[in-house]
Amino acid sequence: MKQLLIAALVLIVFFVSCSKENKKTCWVLVDYSGLVLNNANVCDKTEAEMHAEYDSRFWFYNSQETVYCWKIIWNNSTPFYVTNLPQSIMLKLFPSNLAYSYTTVDCNSFCNWQILEKRKSKITGLFTPSYRYNETYFADSCTKLFEGRIVVYRETTDSIITREFQKKF
Protein backbone atom coordinates (compact mmCIF):
# COMPACT_ATOMS: atom_id res chain seq x y z
CA MET A 1 0.00 0.00 0.00
CA LYS A 2 2.84 2.41 0.85
CA GLN A 3 4.51 1.75 -2.49
CA LEU A 4 1.26 2.50 -4.32
CA LEU A 5 0.85 5.76 -2.40
CA ILE A 6 4.46 6.79 -3.10
CA ALA A 7 4.08 5.94 -6.79
CA ALA A 8 0.86 7.99 -6.99
CA LEU A 9 2.55 10.92 -5.23
CA VAL A 10 5.52 10.80 -7.63
CA LEU A 11 3.17 10.75 -10.63
CA ILE A 12 1.20 13.72 -9.29
CA VAL A 13 4.37 15.73 -8.72
CA PHE A 14 5.62 14.79 -12.21
CA PHE A 15 2.39 15.85 -13.93
CA VAL A 16 2.14 19.10 -11.96
CA SER A 17 5.73 20.04 -12.82
CA CYS A 18 5.23 19.12 -16.49
CA SER A 19 2.05 21.14 -16.73
CA LYS A 20 3.89 24.19 -15.36
CA GLU A 21 6.70 23.83 -17.92
CA ASN A 22 4.31 23.48 -20.83
CA LYS A 23 1.93 26.17 -19.69
CA LYS A 24 1.17 28.53 -22.53
CA THR A 25 0.80 32.16 -21.56
CA CYS A 26 1.22 35.71 -22.85
CA TRP A 27 4.59 37.45 -23.01
CA VAL A 28 5.67 41.07 -23.42
CA LEU A 29 8.55 41.81 -25.78
CA VAL A 30 11.24 44.31 -24.74
CA ASP A 31 14.11 45.52 -26.93
CA TYR A 32 17.66 45.54 -25.63
CA SER A 33 17.42 49.23 -24.66
CA GLY A 34 14.51 48.45 -22.31
CA LEU A 35 11.75 49.79 -24.55
CA VAL A 36 8.55 47.76 -24.33
CA LEU A 37 7.41 47.15 -27.89
CA ASN A 38 3.93 48.53 -28.59
CA ASN A 39 1.34 45.89 -29.39
CA ALA A 40 3.99 43.20 -29.18
CA ASN A 41 2.37 40.78 -26.78
CA VAL A 42 2.88 37.19 -27.84
CA CYS A 43 0.37 34.69 -26.52
CA ASP A 44 -0.13 30.94 -26.42
CA LYS A 45 3.56 30.07 -26.25
CA THR A 46 5.56 28.30 -23.61
CA GLU A 47 8.69 29.85 -22.17
CA ALA A 48 10.78 27.34 -24.12
CA GLU A 49 9.06 28.36 -27.37
CA MET A 50 9.70 32.03 -26.58
CA HIS A 51 13.41 31.37 -26.00
CA ALA A 52 13.64 29.45 -29.26
CA GLU A 53 11.90 32.16 -31.29
CA TYR A 54 12.90 35.48 -29.67
CA ASP A 55 16.13 35.08 -27.66
CA SER A 56 18.34 36.48 -30.41
CA ARG A 57 16.19 39.59 -30.97
CA PHE A 58 14.36 40.54 -27.75
CA TRP A 59 14.01 40.06 -24.07
CA PHE A 60 10.57 39.12 -22.82
CA TYR A 61 8.65 38.72 -19.60
CA ASN A 62 5.42 37.04 -18.53
CA SER A 63 2.54 39.49 -18.89
CA GLN A 64 1.39 38.52 -15.37
CA GLU A 65 4.65 39.81 -13.86
CA THR A 66 4.26 42.96 -11.76
CA VAL A 67 5.77 46.07 -13.33
CA TYR A 68 7.21 49.02 -11.42
CA CYS A 69 8.72 52.42 -11.97
CA TRP A 70 12.42 52.67 -11.15
CA LYS A 71 15.04 55.19 -10.12
CA ILE A 72 18.43 54.09 -11.46
CA ILE A 73 21.84 55.38 -10.43
CA TRP A 74 25.09 54.40 -12.09
CA ASN A 75 28.32 54.96 -10.17
CA ASN A 76 26.76 57.68 -7.97
CA SER A 77 25.89 59.79 -11.03
CA THR A 78 22.67 61.72 -11.69
CA PRO A 79 19.69 59.36 -11.36
CA PHE A 80 17.42 58.54 -14.26
CA TYR A 81 13.96 57.02 -14.24
CA VAL A 82 12.17 54.30 -16.20
CA THR A 83 8.56 53.21 -16.16
CA ASN A 84 6.63 49.96 -16.28
CA LEU A 85 9.31 47.30 -16.22
CA PRO A 86 9.41 44.15 -14.09
CA GLN A 87 12.42 43.28 -11.97
CA SER A 88 13.43 40.46 -14.33
CA ILE A 89 14.10 42.97 -17.13
CA MET A 90 15.81 45.43 -14.76
CA LEU A 91 18.30 42.71 -13.83
CA LYS A 92 19.16 42.30 -17.51
CA LEU A 93 19.31 46.03 -18.30
CA PHE A 94 21.20 47.18 -15.21
CA PRO A 95 23.28 44.37 -13.74
CA SER A 96 24.56 45.11 -10.26
CA ASN A 97 28.08 43.99 -11.20
CA LEU A 98 28.29 47.10 -13.44
CA ALA A 99 27.81 49.55 -10.54
CA TYR A 100 24.08 50.11 -11.12
CA SER A 101 21.72 50.50 -8.22
CA TYR A 102 17.99 50.93 -8.53
CA THR A 103 14.93 51.24 -6.35
CA THR A 104 11.22 51.28 -7.02
CA VAL A 105 9.51 54.67 -6.94
CA ASP A 106 5.98 55.99 -7.21
CA CYS A 107 5.10 56.20 -10.91
CA ASN A 108 3.24 59.47 -10.33
CA SER A 109 6.32 61.17 -8.91
CA PHE A 110 7.93 61.78 -12.33
CA CYS A 111 7.36 61.74 -16.08
CA ASN A 112 9.70 61.23 -19.02
CA TRP A 113 9.30 63.30 -22.18
CA GLN A 114 10.81 63.23 -25.64
CA ILE A 115 11.55 66.85 -26.51
CA LEU A 116 12.37 68.60 -29.78
CA GLU A 117 14.51 71.70 -29.31
CA LYS A 118 14.55 74.31 -32.12
CA ARG A 119 16.62 77.46 -32.56
CA LYS A 120 15.11 80.21 -34.71
CA SER A 121 17.16 83.17 -35.90
CA LYS A 122 15.58 86.55 -35.11
CA ILE A 123 17.46 88.02 -38.07
CA THR A 124 16.61 85.57 -40.87
CA GLY A 125 13.58 83.79 -39.39
CA LEU A 126 15.19 80.46 -40.29
CA PHE A 127 15.62 77.46 -38.03
CA THR A 128 18.90 75.72 -37.38
CA PRO A 129 18.89 71.92 -37.07
CA SER A 130 16.70 70.61 -34.26
CA TYR A 131 17.82 68.38 -31.42
CA ARG A 132 15.72 65.56 -30.00
CA TYR A 133 16.39 64.25 -26.52
CA ASN A 134 14.67 62.81 -23.46
CA GLU A 135 14.23 64.53 -20.15
CA THR A 136 12.69 63.66 -16.79
CA TYR A 137 10.36 66.03 -14.94
CA PHE A 138 8.89 65.68 -11.49
CA ALA A 139 5.31 65.59 -10.23
CA ASP A 140 4.46 69.30 -10.10
CA SER A 141 5.70 69.88 -13.67
CA CYS A 142 4.12 66.72 -15.08
CA THR A 143 0.62 68.06 -14.62
CA LYS A 144 1.41 71.10 -16.79
CA LEU A 145 2.93 69.26 -19.74
CA PHE A 146 1.12 67.78 -22.74
CA GLU A 147 1.92 66.60 -26.27
CA GLY A 148 2.46 69.51 -28.65
CA ARG A 149 3.16 72.09 -25.94
CA ILE A 150 5.84 74.55 -27.07
CA VAL A 151 7.68 76.70 -24.56
CA VAL A 152 10.35 79.34 -25.03
CA TYR A 153 13.34 77.78 -23.36
CA ARG A 154 15.86 80.55 -23.87
CA GLU A 155 16.19 83.76 -25.81
CA THR A 156 19.42 85.41 -26.93
CA THR A 157 20.01 88.67 -28.79
CA ASP A 158 19.85 86.89 -32.14
CA SER A 159 17.76 83.74 -31.60
CA ILE A 160 14.85 82.10 -29.82
CA ILE A 161 15.20 78.54 -28.54
CA THR A 162 11.95 76.63 -28.10
CA ARG A 163 11.15 73.17 -26.80
CA GLU A 164 8.26 71.10 -28.04
CA PHE A 165 7.01 68.25 -25.87
CA GLN A 166 6.48 65.47 -28.36
CA LYS A 167 5.87 62.20 -26.54
CA LYS A 168 5.43 61.13 -22.95
CA PHE A 169 6.85 57.71 -22.15
Coordinates of C-alpha atoms in Angstrom, one line a residue:
M1 CA 0.0 0.0 0.0
K2 CA 2.8 2.4 0.9
Q3 CA 4.5 1.8 -2.5
L4 CA 1.3 2.5 -4.3
L5 CA 0.9 5.8 -2.4
I6 CA 4.5 6.8 -3.1
A7 CA 4.1 5.9 -6.8
A8 CA 0.9 8.0 -7.0
L9 CA 2.6 10.9 -5.2
V10 CA 5.5 10.8 -7.6
L11 CA 3.2 10.8 -10.6
I12 CA 1.2 13.7 -9.3
V13 CA 4.4 15.7 -8.7
F14 CA 5.6 14.8 -12.2
F15 CA 2.4 15.9 -13.9
V16 CA 2.1 19.1 -12.0
S17 CA 5.7 20.0 -12.8
C18 CA 5.2 19.1 -16.5
S19 CA 2.1 21.1 -16.7
K20 CA 3.9 24.2 -15.4
E21 CA 6.7 23.8 -17.9
N22 CA 4.3 23.5 -20.8
K23 CA 1.9 26.2 -19.7
K24 CA 1.2 28.5 -22.5
T25 CA 0.8 32.2 -21.6
C26 CA 1.2 35.7 -22.9
W27 CA 4.6 37.5 -23.0
V28 CA 5.7 41.1 -23.4
L29 CA 8.6 41.8 -25.8
V30 CA 11.2 44.3 -24.7
D31 CA 14.1 45.5 -26.9
Y32 CA 17.7 45.5 -25.6
S33 CA 17.4 49.2 -24.7
G34 CA 14.5 48.4 -22.3
L35 CA 11.8 49.8 -24.6
V36 CA 8.5 47.8 -24.3
L37 CA 7.4 47.1 -27.9
N38 CA 3.9 48.5 -28.6
N39 CA 1.3 45.9 -29.4
A40 CA 4.0 43.2 -29.2
N41 CA 2.4 40.8 -26.8
V42 CA 2.9 37.2 -27.8
C43 CA 0.4 34.7 -26.5
D44 CA -0.1 30.9 -26.4
K45 CA 3.6 30.1 -26.3
T46 CA 5.6 28.3 -23.6
E47 CA 8.7 29.9 -22.2
A48 CA 10.8 27.3 -24.1
E49 CA 9.1 28.4 -27.4
M50 CA 9.7 32.0 -26.6
H51 CA 13.4 31.4 -26.0
A52 CA 13.6 29.4 -29.3
E53 CA 11.9 32.2 -31.3
Y54 CA 12.9 35.5 -29.7
D55 CA 16.1 35.1 -27.7
S56 CA 18.3 36.5 -30.4
R57 CA 16.2 39.6 -31.0
F58 CA 14.4 40.5 -27.8
W59 CA 14.0 40.1 -24.1
F60 CA 10.6 39.1 -22.8
Y61 CA 8.6 38.7 -19.6
N62 CA 5.4 37.0 -18.5
S63 CA 2.5 39.5 -18.9
Q64 CA 1.4 38.5 -15.4
E65 CA 4.7 39.8 -13.9
T66 CA 4.3 43.0 -11.8
V67 CA 5.8 46.1 -13.3
Y68 CA 7.2 49.0 -11.4
C69 CA 8.7 52.4 -12.0
W70 CA 12.4 52.7 -11.1
K71 CA 15.0 55.2 -10.1
I72 CA 18.4 54.1 -11.5
I73 CA 21.8 55.4 -10.4
W74 CA 25.1 54.4 -12.1
N75 CA 28.3 55.0 -10.2
N76 CA 26.8 57.7 -8.0
S77 CA 25.9 59.8 -11.0
T78 CA 22.7 61.7 -11.7
P79 CA 19.7 59.4 -11.4
F80 CA 17.4 58.5 -14.3
Y81 CA 14.0 57.0 -14.2
V82 CA 12.2 54.3 -16.2
T83 CA 8.6 53.2 -16.2
N84 CA 6.6 50.0 -16.3
L85 CA 9.3 47.3 -16.2
P86 CA 9.4 44.2 -14.1
Q87 CA 12.4 43.3 -12.0
S88 CA 13.4 40.5 -14.3
I89 CA 14.1 43.0 -17.1
M90 CA 15.8 45.4 -14.8
L91 CA 18.3 42.7 -13.8
K92 CA 19.2 42.3 -17.5
L93 CA 19.3 46.0 -18.3
F94 CA 21.2 47.2 -15.2
P95 CA 23.3 44.4 -13.7
S96 CA 24.6 45.1 -10.3
N97 CA 28.1 44.0 -11.2
L98 CA 28.3 47.1 -13.4
A99 CA 27.8 49.5 -10.5
Y100 CA 24.1 50.1 -11.1
S101 CA 21.7 50.5 -8.2
Y102 CA 18.0 50.9 -8.5
T103 CA 14.9 51.2 -6.3
T104 CA 11.2 51.3 -7.0
V105 CA 9.5 54.7 -6.9
D106 CA 6.0 56.0 -7.2
C107 CA 5.1 56.2 -10.9
N108 CA 3.2 59.5 -10.3
S109 CA 6.3 61.2 -8.9
F110 CA 7.9 61.8 -12.3
C111 CA 7.4 61.7 -16.1
N112 CA 9.7 61.2 -19.0
W113 CA 9.3 63.3 -22.2
Q114 CA 10.8 63.2 -25.6
I115 CA 11.6 66.9 -26.5
L116 CA 12.4 68.6 -29.8
E117 CA 14.5 71.7 -29.3
K118 CA 14.5 74.3 -32.1
R119 CA 16.6 77.5 -32.6
K120 CA 15.1 80.2 -34.7
S121 CA 17.2 83.2 -35.9
K122 CA 15.6 86.6 -35.1
I123 CA 17.5 88.0 -38.1
T124 CA 16.6 85.6 -40.9
G125 CA 13.6 83.8 -39.4
L126 CA 15.2 80.5 -40.3
F127 CA 15.6 77.5 -38.0
T128 CA 18.9 75.7 -37.4
P129 CA 18.9 71.9 -37.1
S130 CA 16.7 70.6 -34.3
Y131 CA 17.8 68.4 -31.4
R132 CA 15.7 65.6 -30.0
Y133 CA 16.4 64.3 -26.5
N134 CA 14.7 62.8 -23.5
E135 CA 14.2 64.5 -20.2
T136 CA 12.7 63.7 -16.8
Y137 CA 10.4 66.0 -14.9
F138 CA 8.9 65.7 -11.5
A139 CA 5.3 65.6 -10.2
D140 CA 4.5 69.3 -10.1
S141 CA 5.7 69.9 -13.7
C142 CA 4.1 66.7 -15.1
T143 CA 0.6 68.1 -14.6
K144 CA 1.4 71.1 -16.8
L145 CA 2.9 69.3 -19.7
F146 CA 1.1 67.8 -22.7
E147 CA 1.9 66.6 -26.3
G148 CA 2.5 69.5 -28.6
R149 CA 3.2 72.1 -25.9
I150 CA 5.8 74.5 -27.1
V151 CA 7.7 76.7 -24.6
V152 CA 10.4 79.3 -25.0
Y153 CA 13.3 77.8 -23.4
R154 CA 15.9 80.5 -23.9
E155 CA 16.2 83.8 -25.8
T156 CA 19.4 85.4 -26.9
T157 CA 20.0 88.7 -28.8
D158 CA 19.9 86.9 -32.1
S159 CA 17.8 83.7 -31.6
I160 CA 14.8 82.1 -29.8
I161 CA 15.2 78.5 -28.5
T162 CA 11.9 76.6 -28.1
R163 CA 11.1 73.2 -26.8
E164 CA 8.3 71.1 -28.0
F165 CA 7.0 68.2 -25.9
Q166 CA 6.5 65.5 -28.4
K167 CA 5.9 62.2 -26.5
K168 CA 5.4 61.1 -22.9
F169 CA 6.8 57.7 -22.1

